[in-house]
Structure formats: structure tokens, C-alpha cells
Tab-separated table of C-alpha atoms and ligand atoms in Angstrom:
chain	number	residue	atom	x	y	z
O	10	MET	CA	19.694	7.907	0.399
O	11	PRO	CA	19.470	9.768	-2.965
O	12	ALA	CA	16.497	7.924	-4.538
O	13	THR	CA	15.030	5.219	-2.327
O	14	ALA	CA	12.010	3.091	-3.059
O	15	LEU	CA	9.990	1.754	-0.177
O	16	VAL	CA	7.541	-1.044	-0.927
O	17	GLY	CA	5.310	-3.427	0.954
O	18	ALA	CA	6.816	-6.923	0.927
O	19	GLN	CA	3.621	-8.806	1.820
O	20	TRP	CA	-0.102	-8.154	1.316
O	21	GLY	CA	-0.023	-4.497	2.323
O	22	ASP	CA	-0.509	-3.022	5.806
O	23	GLU	CA	3.120	-3.711	6.722
O	24	GLY	CA	3.582	-0.412	8.559
O	25	LYS	CA	4.982	1.456	5.586
O	26	GLY	CA	3.534	4.783	6.722
O	27	LYS	CA	5.680	4.908	9.827
O	28	THR	CA	8.851	3.781	8.023
O	29	ILE	CA	8.206	6.355	5.340
O	30	ASP	CA	7.660	9.006	7.967
O	31	ILE	CA	11.012	8.156	9.579
O	32	LEU	CA	12.787	8.268	6.220
O	33	ALA	CA	10.843	11.364	5.194
O	34	ALA	CA	12.605	13.255	7.960
O	35	LYS	CA	15.712	12.934	5.750
O	36	ALA	CA	13.848	13.236	2.442
O	37	ASP	CA	13.505	16.313	0.307
O	38	MET	CA	10.665	14.687	-1.599
O	39	VAL	CA	8.181	11.838	-1.012
O	40	VAL	CA	6.391	10.379	-4.036
O	41	ARG	CA	3.219	8.268	-4.318
O	42	ALA	CA	3.079	6.608	-7.727
O	43	GLN	CA	0.251	4.032	-7.697
O	44	GLY	CA	-3.083	3.223	-6.112
O	45	GLY	CA	-5.391	5.722	-4.499
O	46	CYS	CA	-7.474	6.047	-1.384
O	47	ASN	CA	-7.631	2.243	-1.092
O	48	ALA	CA	-4.330	2.710	0.743
O	49	GLY	CA	-4.370	3.643	4.378
O	50	HIS	CA	-1.241	4.705	6.165
O	51	THR	CA	-1.312	5.319	9.875
O	52	VAL	CA	1.431	7.649	11.002
O	53	VAL	CA	1.932	8.430	14.660
O	54	ALA	CA	3.970	11.536	15.386
O	55	ASP	CA	4.399	13.168	18.797
O	56	GLY	CA	1.700	10.899	20.154
O	57	VAL	CA	-0.864	12.050	17.571
O	58	THR	CA	-2.280	9.526	15.077
O	59	HIS	CA	-2.779	10.614	11.478
O	60	LYS	CA	-4.606	8.455	8.956
O	61	LEU	CA	-3.494	9.208	5.427
O	62	HIS	CA	-4.984	7.691	2.283
O	63	LEU	CA	-3.847	9.745	-0.671
O	64	ILE	CA	-1.388	12.287	0.636
O	65	PRO	CA	2.218	11.076	0.886
O	66	SER	CA	3.408	10.434	4.423
O	67	GLY	CA	6.091	13.105	4.148
O	68	ILE	CA	3.416	15.771	4.645
O	69	LEU	CA	4.084	15.906	8.399
O	70	ASN	CA	7.516	17.273	7.604
O	71	PRO	CA	7.080	20.904	6.476
O	72	ALA	CA	10.217	20.991	4.319
O	73	THR	CA	9.374	17.868	2.284
O	74	VAL	CA	7.817	18.104	-1.174
O	75	ASN	CA	4.966	15.578	-1.447
O	76	VAL	CA	4.119	14.257	-4.888
O	77	ILE	CA	0.979	12.413	-5.996
O	78	GLY	CA	2.304	10.967	-9.247
O	79	ASN	CA	0.822	10.175	-12.642
O	80	GLY	CA	0.257	6.499	-11.809
O	81	THR	CA	-2.165	7.198	-8.981
O	82	VAL	CA	-5.954	7.379	-9.124
O	83	VAL	CA	-7.321	10.345	-7.245
O	84	THR	CA	-10.676	10.797	-5.519
O	85	PRO	CA	-10.816	14.609	-5.314
O	86	GLY	CA	-13.318	14.814	-2.435
O	87	ILE	CA	-11.213	12.485	-0.300
O	88	LEU	CA	-7.979	14.272	-1.196
O	89	LEU	CA	-9.474	17.634	-0.243
O	90	ARG	CA	-10.901	16.277	2.992
O	91	GLU	CA	-7.474	14.939	3.899
O	92	MET	CA	-5.906	18.283	2.994
O	93	ASP	CA	-8.448	20.158	5.140
O	94	GLU	CA	-7.841	17.870	8.118
O	95	LEU	CA	-4.090	18.376	7.925
O	96	ALA	CA	-4.482	22.128	7.530
O	97	SER	CA	-6.739	22.245	10.598
O	98	LYS	CA	-3.976	20.523	12.588
O	99	GLY	CA	-1.502	23.161	11.454
O	100	TYR	CA	0.323	21.235	8.720
O	101	SER	CA	1.312	23.133	5.608
O	102	LEU	CA	0.128	21.992	2.170
O	103	LYS	CA	2.235	24.345	0.119
O	104	ASN	CA	4.588	21.500	-0.823
O	105	LEU	CA	1.861	19.183	-2.102
O	106	LYS	CA	2.016	18.460	-5.873
O	107	LEU	CA	-0.474	16.555	-8.001
O	108	ASP	CA	0.428	15.251	-11.448
O	109	ALA	CA	-1.726	16.452	-14.327
O	110	ARG	CA	-1.816	12.928	-15.784
O	111	ALA	CA	-3.191	11.159	-12.703
O	112	HIS	CA	-6.620	9.651	-13.317
O	113	VAL	CA	-9.689	10.877	-11.470
O	114	ILE	CA	-12.077	8.563	-9.657
O	115	LEU	CA	-15.667	9.595	-10.375
O	116	PRO	CA	-18.872	8.514	-8.633
O	117	TYR	CA	-19.629	5.993	-11.399
O	118	HIS	CA	-16.346	4.188	-10.681
O	119	ILE	CA	-17.371	3.734	-7.069
O	120	GLU	CA	-20.908	2.727	-8.043
O	121	LEU	CA	-19.610	0.176	-10.545
O	122	ASP	CA	-17.108	-1.224	-8.024
O	123	ILE	CA	-19.965	-1.798	-5.557
O	124	LEU	CA	-22.392	-3.196	-8.161
O	125	ALA	CA	-19.828	-5.502	-9.789
O	126	GLU	CA	-18.718	-6.889	-6.442
O	127	ALA	CA	-22.357	-7.565	-5.473
O	128	ALA	CA	-23.027	-9.217	-8.844
O	129	ARG	CA	-20.110	-11.608	-8.315
O	130	GLY	CA	-21.874	-13.007	-5.245
O	131	GLY	CA	-19.580	-15.370	-3.349
O	132	ALA	CA	-16.951	-14.922	-6.061
O	133	ASP	CA	-16.369	-11.274	-5.146
O	134	LEU	CA	-12.815	-9.953	-4.920
O	135	GLY	CA	-13.234	-8.190	-1.593
O	136	THR	CA	-12.240	-4.785	-2.986
O	137	THR	CA	-12.232	-1.660	-0.847
O	138	LYS	CA	-15.146	-0.391	-3.031
O	139	ASN	CA	-13.358	2.875	-3.705
O	140	GLY	CA	-13.676	2.589	-7.472
O	141	ILE	CA	-9.992	1.749	-7.939
O	142	GLY	CA	-10.441	-1.120	-10.421
O	143	PRO	CA	-13.076	0.642	-12.584
O	144	CYS	CA	-10.909	3.781	-12.759
O	145	TYR	CA	-7.831	1.818	-13.876
O	146	MET	CA	-10.104	-0.022	-16.360
O	147	ASP	CA	-10.961	3.330	-17.955
O	148	LYS	CA	-7.300	4.269	-18.011
O	149	ALA	CA	-6.385	1.042	-19.824
O	150	GLU	CA	-9.365	1.499	-22.163
O	151	ARG	CA	-8.125	5.063	-22.812
O	152	VAL	CA	-11.383	6.736	-21.855
O	153	GLY	CA	-10.361	7.900	-18.391
O	154	ILE	CA	-10.659	11.463	-17.126
O	155	ARG	CA	-7.333	12.816	-15.950
O	156	VAL	CA	-6.532	15.663	-13.596
O	157	CYS	CA	-5.594	17.822	-16.618
O	158	ASP	CA	-9.122	17.189	-17.992
O	159	LEU	CA	-10.793	17.879	-14.680
O	160	ILE	CA	-9.262	21.343	-14.327
O	161	ASP	CA	-10.481	22.400	-17.777
O	162	PRO	CA	-14.274	22.823	-17.378
O	163	ALA	CA	-15.056	22.471	-21.101
O	164	VAL	CA	-12.954	19.355	-21.586
O	165	PHE	CA	-14.295	17.890	-18.363
O	166	ALA	CA	-17.913	18.486	-19.434
O	167	GLU	CA	-17.338	16.797	-22.771
O	168	LYS	CA	-15.530	13.761	-21.390
O	169	LEU	CA	-17.933	13.368	-18.489
O	170	LYS	CA	-20.918	13.466	-20.866
O	171	VAL	CA	-19.554	10.708	-23.102
O	172	ASN	CA	-18.398	8.560	-20.193
O	173	LEU	CA	-21.502	8.989	-18.093
O	174	ALA	CA	-23.778	7.958	-20.980
O	175	VAL	CA	-21.938	4.629	-21.250
O	176	LYS	CA	-21.558	4.109	-17.491
O	177	ASN	CA	-25.243	4.826	-16.861
O	178	LYS	CA	-26.156	2.143	-19.388
O	179	LEU	CA	-23.901	-0.278	-17.554
O	180	ILE	CA	-25.269	0.743	-14.174
O	181	THR	CA	-28.946	0.512	-15.157
O	182	LEU	CA	-29.115	-2.121	-17.892
O	183	VAL	CA	-26.447	-4.561	-16.726
O	184	TYR	CA	-26.570	-4.154	-12.966
O	185	GLY	CA	-30.089	-2.784	-12.451
O	186	GLY	CA	-28.796	0.247	-10.529
O	187	LYS	CA	-29.854	3.907	-10.611
O	188	ALA	CA	-28.472	6.281	-13.235
O	189	LEU	CA	-26.201	9.069	-11.989
O	190	ASP	CA	-26.919	12.707	-12.677
O	191	PHE	CA	-24.567	14.695	-14.941
O	192	GLU	CA	-25.179	18.145	-13.414
O	193	LYS	CA	-24.640	16.942	-9.873
O	194	ILE	CA	-21.295	15.301	-10.688
O	195	TYR	CA	-20.204	18.172	-12.917
O	196	ASP	CA	-20.915	20.865	-10.340
O	197	GLU	CA	-19.382	18.917	-7.475
O	198	TYR	CA	-16.211	18.073	-9.421
O	199	CYS	CA	-15.788	21.583	-10.847
O	200	GLY	CA	-15.734	22.774	-7.250
O	201	TYR	CA	-13.007	20.248	-6.470
O	202	ALA	CA	-11.087	21.218	-9.605
O	203	LYS	CA	-10.957	24.871	-8.590
O	204	ARG	CA	-9.446	23.979	-5.256
O	205	LEU	CA	-6.979	21.438	-6.627
O	206	LYS	CA	-5.751	23.444	-9.621
O	207	PRO	CA	-2.963	25.287	-7.725
O	208	TYR	CA	-1.377	21.956	-6.831
O	209	VAL	CA	-1.415	20.496	-10.362
O	210	THR	CA	1.853	20.214	-12.244
O	211	ASP	CA	4.117	17.851	-14.220
O	212	THR	CA	5.534	15.844	-11.336
O	213	SER	CA	7.733	13.681	-13.595
O	214	VAL	CA	9.853	16.782	-14.186
O	215	LEU	CA	9.889	17.649	-10.469
O	216	VAL	CA	11.008	14.151	-9.480
O	217	TYR	CA	13.654	13.993	-12.193
O	218	ASN	CA	15.061	17.389	-11.289
O	219	ALA	CA	15.169	16.491	-7.612
O	220	ILE	CA	17.114	13.302	-8.315
O	221	LYS	CA	19.456	15.085	-10.708
O	222	ALA	CA	20.079	17.725	-8.037
O	223	ASN	CA	21.132	14.900	-5.686
O	224	GLN	CA	18.200	15.488	-3.393
O	225	ASN	CA	16.882	12.678	-1.233
O	226	VAL	CA	13.788	11.318	-2.948
O	227	LEU	CA	11.647	8.685	-1.322
O	228	PHE	CA	9.152	6.632	-3.349
O	229	GLU	CA	6.313	5.611	-1.072
O	230	GLY	CA	4.662	2.315	-1.953
O	231	ALA	CA	1.040	1.653	-1.155
O	232	GLN	CA	-0.381	-1.861	-0.722
O	233	GLY	CA	2.186	-4.664	-1.148
O	234	MET	CA	3.852	-7.014	-3.600
O	235	LEU	CA	1.202	-9.730	-3.306
O	236	LEU	CA	-1.474	-7.205	-4.310
O	237	ASP	CA	0.399	-6.377	-7.519
O	238	LEU	CA	-1.742	-6.792	-10.620
O	239	ASP	CA	0.896	-9.024	-12.262
O	240	MET	CA	2.944	-10.547	-9.466
O	241	GLY	CA	0.311	-10.825	-6.729
O	242	THR	CA	-2.285	-13.425	-5.828
O	243	TYR	CA	-4.441	-12.684	-8.878
O	244	PRO	CA	-7.396	-12.085	-8.969
O	245	TYR	CA	-7.250	-11.054	-5.286
O	246	VAL	CA	-5.032	-8.099	-6.078
O	247	THR	CA	-5.405	-4.404	-6.647
O	248	SER	CA	-5.338	-2.825	-10.114
O	249	SER	CA	-1.934	-1.137	-9.903
O	250	HIS	CA	1.721	-2.110	-9.492
O	251	PRO	CA	2.864	-1.784	-5.889
O	252	VAL	CA	6.384	-3.019	-6.718
O	253	THR	CA	9.591	-1.102	-7.423
O	254	GLY	CA	8.942	-1.199	-11.169
O	255	GLY	CA	5.621	0.546	-10.543
O	256	PHE	CA	7.479	3.645	-9.397
O	257	CYS	CA	9.163	4.050	-12.759
O	258	VAL	CA	5.898	4.074	-14.689
O	259	GLY	CA	3.850	5.756	-11.964
O	260	ALA	CA	6.264	8.605	-11.307
O	261	GLY	CA	7.492	8.928	-14.882
O	262	ILE	CA	11.173	8.211	-14.267
O	263	GLY	CA	13.591	5.548	-15.520
O	264	PRO	CA	14.721	2.538	-13.425
O	265	THR	CA	18.373	3.610	-13.339
O	266	LEU	CA	17.332	6.652	-11.317
O	267	ILE	CA	16.353	4.534	-8.292
O	268	ASP	CA	19.349	3.685	-6.092
O	269	ASP	CA	17.957	1.700	-3.233
O	270	CYS	CA	14.895	-0.399	-2.451
O	271	ILE	CA	13.631	-1.243	1.006
O	272	GLY	CA	10.826	-3.743	1.539
O	273	VAL	CA	8.718	-3.256	4.634
O	274	ALA	CA	7.746	-6.590	6.163
O	275	LYS	CA	5.739	-7.230	9.266
O	276	ALA	CA	7.306	-9.728	11.715
O	277	TYR	CA	4.281	-11.931	10.958
O	278	THR	CA	1.843	-11.985	8.039
O	279	THR	CA	-1.553	-10.335	7.582
O	280	ARG	CA	-3.968	-9.840	4.751
O	281	VAL	CA	-7.379	-8.297	4.232
O	282	GLY	CA	-9.873	-9.516	1.709
O	283	LYS	CA	-10.161	-12.923	0.164
O	284	GLY	CA	-7.737	-15.482	-1.206
O	285	PRO	CA	-5.447	-18.283	-0.018
O	286	PHE	CA	-3.086	-17.580	2.883
O	287	PRO	CA	-0.892	-20.619	3.699
O	288	THR	CA	0.340	-19.532	7.156
O	289	GLU	CA	-3.012	-18.159	8.348
O	290	LEU	CA	-3.736	-18.816	12.028
O	291	LEU	CA	-7.378	-19.481	12.801
O	292	ASP	CA	-6.657	-20.156	16.468
O	293	GLU	CA	-6.008	-18.077	19.580
O	294	ILE	CA	-2.512	-17.111	18.405
O	295	GLY	CA	-4.080	-15.519	15.303
O	296	GLU	CA	-6.601	-13.791	17.568
O	297	ARG	CA	-3.777	-12.593	19.789
O	298	LEU	CA	-1.791	-11.172	16.858
O	299	ARG	CA	-4.898	-9.299	15.699
O	300	ARG	CA	-5.582	-7.919	19.169
O	301	VAL	CA	-2.017	-7.031	20.197
O	302	GLY	CA	-1.070	-5.803	16.719
O	303	ALA	CA	-4.377	-3.873	16.309
O	304	GLU	CA	-4.858	-5.563	12.967
O	305	TYR	CA	-7.872	-3.762	11.570
O	306	GLY	CA	-7.933	-2.090	8.143
O	307	THR	CA	-7.144	1.658	8.120
O	308	THR	CA	-9.439	2.164	5.140
O	309	THR	CA	-12.230	-0.342	5.748
O	310	GLY	CA	-11.938	-1.164	9.465
O	311	ARG	CA	-12.102	-4.837	8.489
O	312	PRO	CA	-10.321	-7.282	10.813
O	313	ARG	CA	-7.153	-8.516	9.118
O	314	ARG	CA	-6.414	-12.200	8.773
O	315	CYS	CA	-3.225	-13.014	10.711
O	316	GLY	CA	-0.609	-15.751	10.404
O	317	TRP	CA	3.027	-16.751	10.891
O	318	LEU	CA	5.819	-15.043	9.006
O	319	ASP	CA	6.180	-16.517	5.526
O	320	LEU	CA	9.679	-16.395	4.043
O	321	VAL	CA	8.538	-17.830	0.707
O	322	ILE	CA	6.718	-14.517	0.306
O	323	LEU	CA	9.690	-12.446	1.458
O	324	ARG	CA	12.043	-14.326	-0.884
O	325	CYS	CA	9.658	-13.475	-3.716
O	326	ALA	CA	9.608	-9.823	-2.591
O	327	VAL	CA	13.403	-9.665	-2.747
O	328	ARG	CA	13.367	-10.944	-6.331
O	329	VAL	CA	10.415	-8.977	-7.705
O	330	ASN	CA	11.397	-5.659	-6.134
O	331	GLY	CA	15.172	-6.010	-6.250
O	332	LEU	CA	15.233	-5.335	-2.518
O	333	THR	CA	18.457	-4.096	-0.972
O	334	GLY	CA	17.112	-4.412	2.556
O	335	PHE	CA	14.083	-5.016	4.760
O	336	ALA	CA	12.487	-2.808	7.359
O	337	LEU	CA	10.993	-5.286	9.823
O	338	SER	CA	7.954	-3.876	11.612
O	339	LYS	CA	5.954	-4.823	14.692
O	340	LEU	CA	8.493	-7.233	16.158
O	341	ASP	CA	7.103	-6.317	19.595
O	342	THR	CA	3.736	-7.897	18.698
O	343	LEU	CA	5.347	-11.354	18.925
O	344	SER	CA	6.305	-10.893	22.575
O	345	GLY	CA	4.685	-13.415	24.896
O	346	ILE	CA	4.191	-16.210	22.364
O	347	ASP	CA	5.979	-19.315	23.709
O	348	THR	CA	6.967	-20.869	20.397
O	349	LEU	CA	7.346	-18.920	17.161
O	350	LYS	CA	6.987	-20.554	13.773
O	351	VAL	CA	8.490	-19.253	10.536
O	352	CYS	CA	7.549	-20.713	7.170
O	353	ILE	CA	10.631	-21.344	5.024
O	354	ALA	CA	9.058	-23.372	2.186
O	355	TYR	CA	5.803	-24.991	1.097
O	356	LYS	CA	5.046	-28.683	0.639
O	357	LYS	CA	2.782	-29.593	-2.222
O	358	ASP	CA	2.152	-33.086	-3.641
O	359	GLY	CA	5.319	-34.367	-1.952
O	360	GLU	CA	7.418	-31.596	-3.470
O	361	THR	CA	9.132	-28.797	-1.541
O	362	LEU	CA	8.586	-25.355	-3.042
O	363	TYR	CA	10.898	-22.438	-2.265
O	364	ASP	CA	9.383	-20.041	-4.784
O	365	PHE	CA	5.931	-18.506	-4.489
O	366	PRO	CA	3.485	-20.255	-6.876
O	367	THR	CA	2.309	-18.372	-9.951
O	368	ASP	CA	-1.316	-19.487	-9.599
O	369	ILE	CA	-3.438	-19.190	-6.454
O	370	ARG	CA	-4.910	-22.632	-7.175
O	371	ASP	CA	-1.419	-24.004	-6.545
O	372	LEU	CA	-1.078	-21.848	-3.455
O	373	GLU	CA	-4.346	-23.211	-2.086
O	374	GLY	CA	-2.986	-26.687	-1.358
O	375	CYS	CA	0.391	-25.554	-0.055
O	376	GLU	CA	1.375	-26.744	3.405
O	377	PRO	CA	3.881	-24.484	5.148
O	378	VAL	CA	7.206	-26.003	6.184
O	379	TYR	CA	7.958	-24.376	9.534
O	380	VAL	CA	11.080	-23.721	11.521
O	381	GLU	CA	10.083	-23.565	15.169
O	382	MET	CA	11.967	-21.367	17.565
O	383	ALA	CA	11.658	-20.303	21.171
O	384	GLY	CA	9.701	-17.085	21.594
O	385	PHE	CA	10.493	-14.171	23.894
O	386	GLY	CA	8.554	-12.835	26.834
O	387	GLU	CA	10.287	-9.510	27.285
O	388	ASP	CA	8.627	-6.215	26.447
O	389	ILE	CA	10.906	-4.896	23.694
O	390	THR	CA	9.072	-1.643	22.989
O	391	GLY	CA	11.811	0.329	24.764
O	392	VAL	CA	14.728	-1.392	22.978
O	393	ARG	CA	16.703	0.843	20.599
O	394	THR	CA	19.654	-1.312	19.487
O	395	PHE	CA	20.013	-4.727	17.922
O	396	ASP	CA	22.402	-5.818	20.686
O	397	ALA	CA	19.818	-5.047	23.371
O	398	LEU	CA	17.216	-7.377	21.823
O	399	PRO	CA	16.524	-10.715	23.520
O	400	LYS	CA	18.480	-13.638	22.026
O	401	ALA	CA	15.284	-15.151	20.564
O	402	CYS	CA	14.589	-11.921	18.640
O	403	LYS	CA	18.102	-11.870	17.215
O	404	ARG	CA	17.750	-15.477	16.080
O	405	TYR	CA	14.433	-14.611	14.446
O	406	ILE	CA	16.015	-11.723	12.543
O	407	GLU	CA	19.047	-13.774	11.501
O	408	LEU	CA	16.811	-16.550	10.193
O	409	ILE	CA	14.967	-14.071	7.960
O	410	GLU	CA	18.253	-12.714	6.635
O	411	SER	CA	19.802	-16.104	5.937
O	412	GLU	CA	16.660	-17.528	4.284
O	413	THR	CA	16.020	-14.511	2.056
O	414	GLY	CA	19.611	-13.426	1.421
O	415	CYS	CA	18.570	-9.867	2.198
O	416	PRO	CA	19.678	-7.807	5.216
O	417	ILE	CA	17.231	-6.347	7.706
O	418	ARG	CA	18.181	-2.692	7.942
O	419	MET	CA	15.515	-1.252	10.197
O	420	ILE	CA	13.598	-2.791	13.094
O	421	GLY	CA	10.297	-1.518	14.475
O	422	VAL	CA	9.244	-2.289	18.050
O	423	GLY	CA	6.164	-0.101	18.476
O	424	GLN	CA	3.767	2.332	16.845
O	425	ASP	CA	5.650	5.533	17.474
O	426	ARG	CA	8.233	7.022	15.164
O	427	GLU	CA	10.833	6.724	17.942
O	428	GLN	CA	10.218	3.002	18.436
O	429	ASN	CA	12.476	2.110	15.570
O	430	PHE	CA	16.212	1.579	15.072
O	431	ASP	CA	18.782	0.619	12.490
O	432	ARG	CA	20.110	-2.936	12.496
O	433	ASN	CA	23.732	-1.808	12.692
K	529	IMP	P1	-9.091	-2.533	-4.471
K	529	IMP	O1	-7.694	-2.017	-4.464
K	529	IMP	O2	-10.044	-1.682	-3.683
K	529	IMP	O3	-9.604	-2.837	-5.840
K	529	IMP	O4	-9.082	-3.941	-3.703
K	529	IMP	C1	-8.436	-5.077	-4.240
K	529	IMP	C2	-7.770	-5.896	-3.157
K	529	IMP	O5	-6.669	-5.182	-2.634
K	529	IMP	C3	-8.669	-6.219	-1.949
K	529	IMP	O6	-8.331	-7.498	-1.469
K	529	IMP	C4	-8.277	-5.161	-0.951
K	529	IMP	O7	-8.549	-5.556	0.363
K	529	IMP	C5	-6.798	-5.069	-1.224
K	529	IMP	N1	-6.205	-3.777	-0.842
K	529	IMP	C6	-6.288	-2.613	-1.506
K	529	IMP	N2	-5.600	-1.655	-0.864
K	529	IMP	C7	-5.060	-2.230	0.222
K	529	IMP	C8	-4.188	-1.743	1.249
K	529	IMP	O8	-3.769	-0.585	1.309
K	529	IMP	N3	-3.831	-2.667	2.199
K	529	IMP	C9	-4.244	-3.954	2.160
K	529	IMP	N4	-5.034	-4.429	1.206
K	529	IMP	C10	-5.441	-3.590	0.247
């Protein structure tokens, strides 16, 4: 696997954490390169559930180096809490590395995320309110505070002073909120800095050296392609680039260094937050998918919207990410549904669309074109080979492959790490 990228092929929550954890068993290094604690990866190992937000999923494997790359945005309190929880369960953190260039989420980012969302009224974006957008705004405006600033008390004090003066004006004068206190933030964050300093390094060099030494490096995507700032359902997207290209910028390595790219796709479609969703099911089948698939946000606890599998989206994921294969997750959730529907195109104004629209206003009026197929009633959670799957499952998988032109390489049939097998 030398350098493998693993991305979400839909709207996030595809079960990437588990797939990463399986691949991490073979990986020498796992790298997060974008997003922050808006991500939530549930990893079940030996019957124990771990909820990770910032720490790469390879942390459960003691030999794996886990990198939080330059393209991420880091909430120090949340990172440290996650570290403490893992340490209390006996996991080692000695192989955790944090890039010095990663941007730091400060209380004013969170405050501004909350205030801006409230000010938008019904036109809110449905963010996770973790300050992700405001932090990336500062990065793009070139006023952000980076990890290398945070661990230098004098630099941190200076940058925080300048930033906080501006942010407090925004908070109080524009949004009518309460100003934040410099000393409180400074003291709290200096405490975090002291604890994080031993983990801070230039992770671009680490990742490059690992690849050059032919080590197995796994790039762990957070969110999914349709939440990408450029290629997603803008404005209902996150502020980073959860696509293969995002790894290059967010881990500080060139594209020719990535050998392989796997897109994790759920056997149906879900999304949290707002925005059009052509195959959404607002009936009892949608309810059933949510219940059986436990479709509630890891980060927010929000119920996820559920719908049929959409191959227009997966076709787009193949193109945008340069996918070399899919990992299909949660196939078992479809068991017991009499007739399965798979969207292979959209109809709009009498036209058939095979490519995902560029503008959500175009997506809004899209009617899915469905292929209907017989479902399967068998419990497949114990199946471990493609051949042992019911015929209906095989047909479902083959339809995805033929419509997207991309092979399915891994199949997930349950929550546990063991409930997974290779296609061949
Ligand atoms: P933000 O990333 O908090 O700014 O939220 C922007 C949009 O991305 C919202 O619709 C969120 O629900 C969505 N989002 C962010 N992170 C995730 C994730 O890990 N899974 C699914 N949706 C996410």
C-alpha cells in the first residue's frame, strides 16, 4: 500500500474510521490533513467503541505514527481531552505528531461560528459550531494563530492581542455578543501549549521521509467529497478540502507521492445539515435506515438524513478524487428491505444528467432516475467473502462497479473491525 489516500465519497460519515483502522493495522503512518474536531470517527476495536475527532484513527495501533498535518485546524482543549481519554484506556501517545503550521481554533472562532449562524436565521449553514469556518477564514486572511505561534508565549500574546481586539469588535458591535477576556484565553491556551509542545514538529518532513523509505502511509480523510469547499454542495460545505488533492496541500507533499486512492461509500446515502439531497427518503424506509444504521452524528448527535444510494455522486467522487477503488460500508443495513433502489442519473427539465450539477440550485430540482432491484432478507453480518453474499447483494455491488467504472475493493457488513472483507 505504500502511500494510500482514503477519502469520503459522499457527504461524510461513510464509516471511514473503521476502514482506516483496518488499513492502519498495515500502516506505518496515518495522516490527517484537513478539518478539525468537526470530524467524528467511530472506531470499534475488540468490542470497545472509541470516538475520535482530531486524533488519527491509527492511534489504536501502538506501532503506527499518527500525524495531525499542517492543513488541519486544531482545538487544543479537545485534542488534549482526546489524548487523556486514550491514555486512560492504555493507548500510547508517543507516536502522535502535530505540525507546527496547523492553525489553532480559539474561543472567538467558536463564538463567531455560533453568532454568525444565529444571525443568518433560516439561511444558516448548519455548521457543527466548532469554529472551523472562522479559523480557516483567519488562515486565508493571513492573521491566523498557528501551533508554532501558540508554543511561543511571547508571539502568542502578541498575536492574540491583535486578533482579539478585532474579534471582540465583531462579536460586540456586529453581533451584539459579549467580549472575550484576553487573560483567560491566554492562560488557558498557554497551559495547552505546554502540554502539546513535545508533539509539535514539521510533519511534512516526517511524511515525505516515510514515503521515501517505502513505508506504508495512510492519508485519513475527514468529512467527504460533497463537503469540499470547491467541489461540494456549496455553501453547505465545510471550509477545507476533503478530497485527494487536499492531502497534498494539507500534509505538505506532492501529488506524485500518493499511489492509491480509496473512496469510502456507504451502501446508501446520508447527510447531516442543510442542503438539497435528491435521493432523500422521508418515509419509513428512511426511518429504518436511520434506526438500523444508527445514523446519528458522532460530533453533534444530530439525526442524519437518509436516502437511496446515489451513483451520480459516486461517479463524481471517482473523477474528483481519482479513485482507484471503493470501500463499501454498511451493506448489512440494507437487509430486510424488499426492493432496493439505486439512483443512476438525474432528470431535470426533460434532460438526463449523469454528472453532478455544479450549483445546488440545479440539484434542487433533480429527480433521481432509479434502477430497482430485489432486496435481500438474509443477515449478512457474519459473511466474510464476496462469494458467500446473497445474489441480490452481489448484483448491487456489480451495479455500482459498472455504473461508476470503479472497483469495490472492500466490503463492510457490520460495525466491528472484523466485519469487513476484500472483494477478491
Ligand atoms: P463545519 O465544518 O462545522 O463548518 O460545518 C459545515 C458543514 O459540514 C455542515 O453541514 C456540517 O454538518 C458538515 N460537516 C462537517 N464535518 C462533518 C463530518 O465529519 N461529517 C458530516 N458532516 C460534516
